[in-house]
Short mmCIF file of C-alpha atoms in Angstrom, two decimals:
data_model
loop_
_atom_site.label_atom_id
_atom_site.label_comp_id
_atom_site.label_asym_id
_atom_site.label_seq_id
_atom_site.Cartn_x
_atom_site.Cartn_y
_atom_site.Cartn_z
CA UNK A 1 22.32 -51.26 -36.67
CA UNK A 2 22.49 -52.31 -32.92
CA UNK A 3 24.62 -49.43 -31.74
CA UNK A 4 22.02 -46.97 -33.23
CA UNK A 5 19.00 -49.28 -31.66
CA UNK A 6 21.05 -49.09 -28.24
CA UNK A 7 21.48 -45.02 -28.67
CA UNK A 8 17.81 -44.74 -29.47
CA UNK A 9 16.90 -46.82 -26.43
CA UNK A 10 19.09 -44.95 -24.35
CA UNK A 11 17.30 -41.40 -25.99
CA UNK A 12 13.89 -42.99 -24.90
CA UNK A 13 14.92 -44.53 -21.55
CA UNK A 14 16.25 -40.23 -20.96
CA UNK A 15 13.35 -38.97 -22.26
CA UNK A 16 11.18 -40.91 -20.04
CA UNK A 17 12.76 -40.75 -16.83
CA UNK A 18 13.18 -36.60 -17.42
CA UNK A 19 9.47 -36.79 -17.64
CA UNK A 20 9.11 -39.16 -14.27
CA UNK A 21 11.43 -36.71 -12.55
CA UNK A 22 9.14 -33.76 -14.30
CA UNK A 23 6.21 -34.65 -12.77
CA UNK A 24 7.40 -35.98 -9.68
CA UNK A 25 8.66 -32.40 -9.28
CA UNK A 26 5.46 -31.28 -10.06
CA UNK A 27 3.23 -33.38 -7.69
CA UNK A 28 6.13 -32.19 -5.15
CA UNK A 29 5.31 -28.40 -5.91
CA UNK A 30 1.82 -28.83 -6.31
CA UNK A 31 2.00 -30.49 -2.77
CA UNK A 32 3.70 -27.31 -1.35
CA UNK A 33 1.06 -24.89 -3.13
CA UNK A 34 -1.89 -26.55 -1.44
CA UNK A 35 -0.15 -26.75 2.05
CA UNK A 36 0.51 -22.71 1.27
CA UNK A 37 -2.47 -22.22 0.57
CA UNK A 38 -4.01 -24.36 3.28
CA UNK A 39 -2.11 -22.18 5.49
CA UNK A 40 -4.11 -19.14 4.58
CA UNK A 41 -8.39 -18.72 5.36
CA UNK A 42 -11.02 -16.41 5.61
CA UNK A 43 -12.46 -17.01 9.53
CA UNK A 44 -16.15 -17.41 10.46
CA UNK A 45 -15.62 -13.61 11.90
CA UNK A 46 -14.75 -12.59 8.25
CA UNK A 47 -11.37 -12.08 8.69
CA UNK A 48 -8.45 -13.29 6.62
CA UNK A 49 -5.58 -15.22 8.41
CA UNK A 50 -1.86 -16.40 7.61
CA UNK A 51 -0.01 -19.28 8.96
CA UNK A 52 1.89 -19.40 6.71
CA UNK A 53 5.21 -17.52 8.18
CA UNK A 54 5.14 -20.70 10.89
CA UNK A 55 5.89 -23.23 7.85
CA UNK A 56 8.92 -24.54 8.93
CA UNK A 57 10.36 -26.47 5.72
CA UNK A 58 14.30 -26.74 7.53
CA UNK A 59 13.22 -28.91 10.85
CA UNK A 60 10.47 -29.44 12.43
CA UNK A 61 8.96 -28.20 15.64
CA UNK A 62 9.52 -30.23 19.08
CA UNK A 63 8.57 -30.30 22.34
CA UNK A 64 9.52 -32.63 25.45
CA UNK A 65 7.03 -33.56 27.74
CA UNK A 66 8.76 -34.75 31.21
CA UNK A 67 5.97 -36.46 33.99
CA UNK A 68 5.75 -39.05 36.46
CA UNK A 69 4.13 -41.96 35.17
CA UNK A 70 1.60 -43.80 37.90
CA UNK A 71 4.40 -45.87 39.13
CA UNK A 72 6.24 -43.57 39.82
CA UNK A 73 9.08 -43.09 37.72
CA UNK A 74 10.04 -39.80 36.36
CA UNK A 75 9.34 -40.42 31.77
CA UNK A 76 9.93 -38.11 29.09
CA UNK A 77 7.77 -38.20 25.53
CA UNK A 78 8.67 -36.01 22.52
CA UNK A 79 6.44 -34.64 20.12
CA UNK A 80 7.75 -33.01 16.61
CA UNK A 81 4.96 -31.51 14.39
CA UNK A 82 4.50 -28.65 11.90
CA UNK A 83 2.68 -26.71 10.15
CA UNK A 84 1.09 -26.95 6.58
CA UNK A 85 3.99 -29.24 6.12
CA UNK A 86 4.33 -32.89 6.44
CA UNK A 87 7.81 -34.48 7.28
CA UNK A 88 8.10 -35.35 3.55
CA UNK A 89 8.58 -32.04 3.17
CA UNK A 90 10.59 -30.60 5.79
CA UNK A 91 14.43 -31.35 5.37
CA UNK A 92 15.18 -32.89 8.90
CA UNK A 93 12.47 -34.82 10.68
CA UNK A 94 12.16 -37.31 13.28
CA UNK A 95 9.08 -38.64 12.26
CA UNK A 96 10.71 -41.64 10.02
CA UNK A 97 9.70 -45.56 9.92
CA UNK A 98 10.90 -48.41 8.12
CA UNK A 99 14.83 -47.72 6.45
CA UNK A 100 14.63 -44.25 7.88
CA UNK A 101 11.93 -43.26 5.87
CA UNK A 102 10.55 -39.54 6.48
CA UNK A 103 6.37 -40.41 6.97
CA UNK A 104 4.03 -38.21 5.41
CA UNK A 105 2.63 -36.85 8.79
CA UNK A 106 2.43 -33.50 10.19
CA UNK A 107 3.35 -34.90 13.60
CA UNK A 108 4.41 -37.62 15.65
CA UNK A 109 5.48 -38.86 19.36
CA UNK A 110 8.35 -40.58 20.64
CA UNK A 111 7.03 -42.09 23.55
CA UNK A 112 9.10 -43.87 26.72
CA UNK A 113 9.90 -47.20 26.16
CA UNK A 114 8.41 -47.61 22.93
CA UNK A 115 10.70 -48.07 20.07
CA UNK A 116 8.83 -46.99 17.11
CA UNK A 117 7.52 -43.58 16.21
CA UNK A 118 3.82 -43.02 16.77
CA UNK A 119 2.02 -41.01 14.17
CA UNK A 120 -0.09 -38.32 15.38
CA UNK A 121 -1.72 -37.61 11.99
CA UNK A 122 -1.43 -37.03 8.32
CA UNK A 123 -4.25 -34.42 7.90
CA UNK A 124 -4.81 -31.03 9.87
CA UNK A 125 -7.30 -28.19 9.90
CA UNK A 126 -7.00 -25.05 10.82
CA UNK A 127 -10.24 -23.38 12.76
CA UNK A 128 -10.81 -20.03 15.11
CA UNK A 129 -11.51 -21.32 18.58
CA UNK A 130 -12.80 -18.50 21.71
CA UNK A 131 -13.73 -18.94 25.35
CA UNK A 132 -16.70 -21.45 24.58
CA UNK A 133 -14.94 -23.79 22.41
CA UNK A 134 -15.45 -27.33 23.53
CA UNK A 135 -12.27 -29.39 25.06
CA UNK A 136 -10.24 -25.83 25.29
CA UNK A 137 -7.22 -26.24 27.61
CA UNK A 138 -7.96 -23.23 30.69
CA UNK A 139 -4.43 -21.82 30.27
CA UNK A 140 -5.50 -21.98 25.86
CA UNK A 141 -6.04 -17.75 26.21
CA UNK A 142 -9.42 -16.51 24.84
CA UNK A 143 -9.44 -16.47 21.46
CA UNK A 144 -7.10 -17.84 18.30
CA UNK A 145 -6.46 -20.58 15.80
CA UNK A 146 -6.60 -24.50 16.94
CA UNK A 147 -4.79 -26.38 14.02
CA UNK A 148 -5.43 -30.21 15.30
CA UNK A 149 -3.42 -33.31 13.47
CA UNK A 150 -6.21 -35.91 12.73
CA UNK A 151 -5.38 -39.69 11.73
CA UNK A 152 -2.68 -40.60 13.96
CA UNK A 153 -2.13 -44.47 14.66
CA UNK A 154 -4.53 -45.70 17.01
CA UNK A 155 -2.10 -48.65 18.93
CA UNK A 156 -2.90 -48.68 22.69
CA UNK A 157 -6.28 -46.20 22.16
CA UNK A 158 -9.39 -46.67 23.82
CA UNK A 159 -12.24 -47.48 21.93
CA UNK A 160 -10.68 -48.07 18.37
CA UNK A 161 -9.74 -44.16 18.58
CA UNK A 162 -7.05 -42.59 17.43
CA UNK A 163 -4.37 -40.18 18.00
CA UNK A 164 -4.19 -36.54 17.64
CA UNK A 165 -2.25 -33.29 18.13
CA UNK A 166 -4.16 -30.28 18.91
CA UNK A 167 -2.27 -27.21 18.52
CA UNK A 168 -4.10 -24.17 20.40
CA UNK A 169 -2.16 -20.68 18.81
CA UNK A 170 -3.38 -17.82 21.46
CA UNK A 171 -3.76 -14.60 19.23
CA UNK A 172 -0.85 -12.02 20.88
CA UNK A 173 -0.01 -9.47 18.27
CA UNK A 174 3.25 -8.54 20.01
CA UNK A 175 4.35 -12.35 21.08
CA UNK A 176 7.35 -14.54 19.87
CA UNK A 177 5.74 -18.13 19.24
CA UNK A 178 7.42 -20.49 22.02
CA UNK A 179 5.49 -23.98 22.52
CA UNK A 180 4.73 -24.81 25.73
CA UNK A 181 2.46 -27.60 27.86
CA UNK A 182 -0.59 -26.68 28.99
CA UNK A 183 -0.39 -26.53 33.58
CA UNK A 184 -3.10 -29.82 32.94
CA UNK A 185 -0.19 -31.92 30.44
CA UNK A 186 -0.10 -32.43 27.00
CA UNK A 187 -1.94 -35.53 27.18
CA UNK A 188 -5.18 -35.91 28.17
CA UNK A 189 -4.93 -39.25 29.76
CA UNK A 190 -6.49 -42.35 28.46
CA UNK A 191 -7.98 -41.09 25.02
CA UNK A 192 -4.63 -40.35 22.92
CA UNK A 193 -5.55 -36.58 22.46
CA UNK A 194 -2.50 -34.04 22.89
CA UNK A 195 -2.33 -30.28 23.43
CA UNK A 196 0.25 -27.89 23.04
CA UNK A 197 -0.16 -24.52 23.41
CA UNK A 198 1.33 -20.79 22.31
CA UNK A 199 1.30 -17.12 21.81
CA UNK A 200 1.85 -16.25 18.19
CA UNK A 201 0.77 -12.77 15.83
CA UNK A 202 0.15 -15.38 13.62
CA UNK A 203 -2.73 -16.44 15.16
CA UNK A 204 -4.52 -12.80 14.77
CA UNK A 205 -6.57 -11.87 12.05
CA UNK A 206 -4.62 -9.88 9.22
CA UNK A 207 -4.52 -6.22 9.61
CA UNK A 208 -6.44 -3.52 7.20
CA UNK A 209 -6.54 -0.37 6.34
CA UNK A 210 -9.21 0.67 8.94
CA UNK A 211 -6.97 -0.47 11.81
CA UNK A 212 -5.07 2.27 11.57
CA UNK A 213 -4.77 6.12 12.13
CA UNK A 214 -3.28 8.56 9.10
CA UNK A 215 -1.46 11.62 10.13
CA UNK A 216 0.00 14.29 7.94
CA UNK A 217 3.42 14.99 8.81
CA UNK A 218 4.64 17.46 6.41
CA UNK A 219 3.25 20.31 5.14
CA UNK A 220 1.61 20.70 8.21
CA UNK A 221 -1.98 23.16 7.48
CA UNK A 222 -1.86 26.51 8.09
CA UNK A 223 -5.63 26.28 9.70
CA UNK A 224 -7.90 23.60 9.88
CA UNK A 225 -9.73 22.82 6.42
CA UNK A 226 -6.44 24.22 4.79
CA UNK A 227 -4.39 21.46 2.01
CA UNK A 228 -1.90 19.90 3.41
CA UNK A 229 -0.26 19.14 -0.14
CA UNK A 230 2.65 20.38 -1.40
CA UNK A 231 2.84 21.97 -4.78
CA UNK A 232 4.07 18.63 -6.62
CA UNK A 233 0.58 16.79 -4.64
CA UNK A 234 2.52 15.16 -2.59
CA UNK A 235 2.37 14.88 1.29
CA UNK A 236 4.37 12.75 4.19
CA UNK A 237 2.50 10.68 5.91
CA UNK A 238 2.67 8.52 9.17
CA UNK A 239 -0.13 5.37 10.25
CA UNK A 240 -0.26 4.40 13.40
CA UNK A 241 -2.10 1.36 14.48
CA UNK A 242 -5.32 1.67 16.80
CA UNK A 243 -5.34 1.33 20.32
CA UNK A 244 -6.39 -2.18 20.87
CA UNK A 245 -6.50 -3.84 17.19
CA UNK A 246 -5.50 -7.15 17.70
CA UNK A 247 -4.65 -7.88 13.84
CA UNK A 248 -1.05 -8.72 12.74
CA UNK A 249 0.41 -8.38 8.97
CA UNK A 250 -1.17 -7.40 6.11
CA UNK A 251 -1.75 -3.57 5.64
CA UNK A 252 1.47 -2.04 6.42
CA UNK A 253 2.40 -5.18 7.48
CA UNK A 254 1.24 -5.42 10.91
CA UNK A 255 3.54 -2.76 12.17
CA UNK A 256 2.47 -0.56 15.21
CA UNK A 257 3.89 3.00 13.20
CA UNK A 258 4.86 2.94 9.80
CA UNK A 259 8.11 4.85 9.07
CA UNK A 260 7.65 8.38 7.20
CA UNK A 261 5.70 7.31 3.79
CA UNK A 262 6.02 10.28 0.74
CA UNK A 263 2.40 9.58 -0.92
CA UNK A 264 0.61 10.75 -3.34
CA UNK A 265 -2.26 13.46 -2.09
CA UNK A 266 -4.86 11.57 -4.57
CA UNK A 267 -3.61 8.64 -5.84
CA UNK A 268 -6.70 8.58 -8.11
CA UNK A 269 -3.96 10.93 -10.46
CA UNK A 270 -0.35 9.85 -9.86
CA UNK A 271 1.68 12.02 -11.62
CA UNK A 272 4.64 11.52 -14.79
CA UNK A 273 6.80 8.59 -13.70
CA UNK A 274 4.31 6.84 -11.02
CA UNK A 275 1.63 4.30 -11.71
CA UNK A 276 -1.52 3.67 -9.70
CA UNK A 277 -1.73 0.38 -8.03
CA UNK A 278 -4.23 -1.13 -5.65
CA UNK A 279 -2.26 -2.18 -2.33
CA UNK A 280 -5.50 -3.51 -0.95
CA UNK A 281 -9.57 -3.37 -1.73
CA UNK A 282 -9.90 0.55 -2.45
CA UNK A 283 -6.98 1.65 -1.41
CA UNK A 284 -4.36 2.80 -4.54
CA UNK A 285 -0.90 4.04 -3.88
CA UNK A 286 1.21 5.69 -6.28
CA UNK A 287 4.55 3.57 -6.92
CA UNK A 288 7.56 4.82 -8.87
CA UNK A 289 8.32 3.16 -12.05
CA UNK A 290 11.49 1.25 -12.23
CA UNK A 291 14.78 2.04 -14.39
CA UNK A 292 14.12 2.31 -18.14
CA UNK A 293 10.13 2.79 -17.75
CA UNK A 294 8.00 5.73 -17.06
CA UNK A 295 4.35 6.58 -17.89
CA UNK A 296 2.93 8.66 -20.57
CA UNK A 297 1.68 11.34 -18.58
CA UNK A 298 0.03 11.83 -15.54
CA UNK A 299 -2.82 9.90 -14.11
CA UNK A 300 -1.85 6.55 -15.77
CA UNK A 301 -2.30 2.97 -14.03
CA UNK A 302 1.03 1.45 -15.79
CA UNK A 303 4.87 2.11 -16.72
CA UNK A 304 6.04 1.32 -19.99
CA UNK A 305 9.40 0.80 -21.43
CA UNK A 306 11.44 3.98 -22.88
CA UNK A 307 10.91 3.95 -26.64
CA UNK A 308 13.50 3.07 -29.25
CA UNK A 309 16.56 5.84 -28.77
CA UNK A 310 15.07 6.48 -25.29
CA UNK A 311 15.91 6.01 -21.97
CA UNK A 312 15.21 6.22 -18.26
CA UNK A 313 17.69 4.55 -15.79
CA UNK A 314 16.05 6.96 -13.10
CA UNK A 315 13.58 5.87 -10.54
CA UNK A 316 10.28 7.04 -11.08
CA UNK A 317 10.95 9.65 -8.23
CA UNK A 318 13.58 11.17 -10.01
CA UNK A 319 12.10 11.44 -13.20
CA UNK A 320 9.16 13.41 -11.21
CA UNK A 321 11.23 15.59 -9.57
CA UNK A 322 12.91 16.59 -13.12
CA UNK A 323 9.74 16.18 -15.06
CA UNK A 324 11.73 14.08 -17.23
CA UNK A 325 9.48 11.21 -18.73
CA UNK A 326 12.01 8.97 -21.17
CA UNK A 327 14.53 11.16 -22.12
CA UNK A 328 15.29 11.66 -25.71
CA UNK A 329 18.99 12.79 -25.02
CA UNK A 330 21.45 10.84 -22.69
CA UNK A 331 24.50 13.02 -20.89
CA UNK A 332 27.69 11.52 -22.24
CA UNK A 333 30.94 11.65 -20.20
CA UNK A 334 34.85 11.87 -21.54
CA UNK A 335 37.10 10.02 -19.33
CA UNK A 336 40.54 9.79 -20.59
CA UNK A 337 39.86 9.20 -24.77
CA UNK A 338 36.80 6.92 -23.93
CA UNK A 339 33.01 8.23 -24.05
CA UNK A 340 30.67 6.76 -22.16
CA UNK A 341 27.21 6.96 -21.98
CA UNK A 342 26.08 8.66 -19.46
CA UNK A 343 24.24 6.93 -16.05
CA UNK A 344 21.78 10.07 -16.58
CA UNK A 345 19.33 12.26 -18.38
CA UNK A 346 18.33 15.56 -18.70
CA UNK A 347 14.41 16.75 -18.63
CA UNK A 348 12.89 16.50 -22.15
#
């Protein structure tokens, strides 16, 4: 009896640490899904805005901050932060304690002559700031997301404060994001508050559809009021993004001028081997259906898989072009003795 009390042990002792390492993974992903999310608000101007492509899960961000201290000797502090992501979750951080130990911070300083690692904060909030926002660094720019890094450790602050990280993200729609010290310092001296400042698209609301300009490329009118589809309903298109639109991402995804885009003249009634879908509030597009699905007809808002003794291994495009739908009959090919079925199919 004792080896099969041992085995059963051993079952349970498996069972219960897959479900310790199940929801450990779990906690771990929800973690992630709220920092995404986090990442990503509706403004007080009633815009929509994404951080999220500044998540830096590999290693995090750092800056080096060289100054003279008041005795005049030249000193050098380092801060490493992120965003929505707290050293736990990044793969190579300097923000570690005890044994090495990542901290669950979003940022943290390595000051001279200290030996330990100062946190700057373990919670952070992401806001719009403009020209009239309180504490703004002058050099800040005029208008784009502050995420500040609240709850740092308080050693050495005045008045039981504590420290934190202010991140000012100037909205540029055509800037790379490179950190950089405001002309004043990063550290505004005396009450453990730091600033660090850049240019990012990222900071810039998300772009929609009425930022940009539609222009029919092909067929061009004959006369002004005249169609511009062709005789399938189809038209090329071009969008261009306003003068002046400071958005980046979203619609089109941010891009000055779209490349040459086939669509559909109303996409209210895509036709035989497209389905409607909404890219964005109001605005459908007619997408091709994959291999092996098509739709039943024109003017339908979903493919569906080819029937039994069917089959589509087109792209929807295709199968509009040829009128095809699922066809009932595949093209077979002899090579050599062997017949294979073929990679196509003829119109129904």
């Amino acid at each position: 009896p004792f080896p099969s009390i041992m085995a059963s042990s051993l079952r349970l002792a498996c069972v219960g640490l897959y479900v310790a390492l199940s929801i450990l993974t779990l906690a771990r992903a929800h973690d992630d899904d709220d920092d995404h999310m986090h990442c990503q608000f509706n403004g007080t101007d009633g815009n929509e805005y994404d951080l999220a492509p500044l998540k830096d899960v590999e290693q995090f961000y750092n800056l080096h901050d060289h100054f003279v201290g008041w005795d005049g000797v030249s000193r050098e502090h380092v801060y490493y932060f992120d965003i929505c992501a707290k050293a736990t979750n990044v793969l190579v951080s300097e923000c570690t304690g005890v044994n090495n130990t990542k901290l669950p911070v979003y940022a943290c300083q390595l000051a001279y002559g200290r030996a330990d690692v100062y946190s700057l904060g373990d919670s952070q909030t992401l806001s719009l700031f403009n020209s009239t926002t309180e504490n703004k660094p002058l050099d800040a720019g005029d208008h784009g997301v502050l995420i500040r890094t609240l709850g740092g450790i308080g050693s050495e602050c005045p008045n039981d404060s504590e420290r934190q990280l202010d991140l000012w993200l100037e909205c540029d729609p055509n800037a790379n994001t490179i950190w950089r010290a405001p002309k004043n310092g990063i550290e505004h001296l005396g009450i453990c508050e730091y600033d660090i400042l850049a240019k990012s698209p990222h900071a810039c609301r998300k772009c929609v559809e009425e930022d940009y300009n539609k222009t029919v490329v092909s067929p061009l009118p004959e006369k002004e009021g005249d169609s511009s589809c062709r005789e399938d309903g189809n038209y090329t298109v071009r969008y261009k993004k306003k003068d002046g639109a400071m958005c980046a991402g979203g619609v089109h995804g941010g891009v000055n001028v779209t490349h040459d885009l086939n669509e559909r003249c109303d996409p209210e009634n895509c036709p035989v081997g497209f389905e409607r879908k909404i890219v964005h509030p109001d605005f459908p597009e007619c997408q091709a259906c994959l291999p092996g699905k098509s739709t039943l007809g024109d003017g339908k808002s979903s493919c569906v898989d080819c029937g039994i003794g069917q089959f589509s291994d087109q792209h929807g495009e295709w199968i509009f072009r040829h009128r095809a739908g699922c066809c009932v009959k595949p093209v077979r090919q002899r090579l050599a003795v062997t017949v294979y079925a073929g990679s196509r199919c003829y119109p129904c």
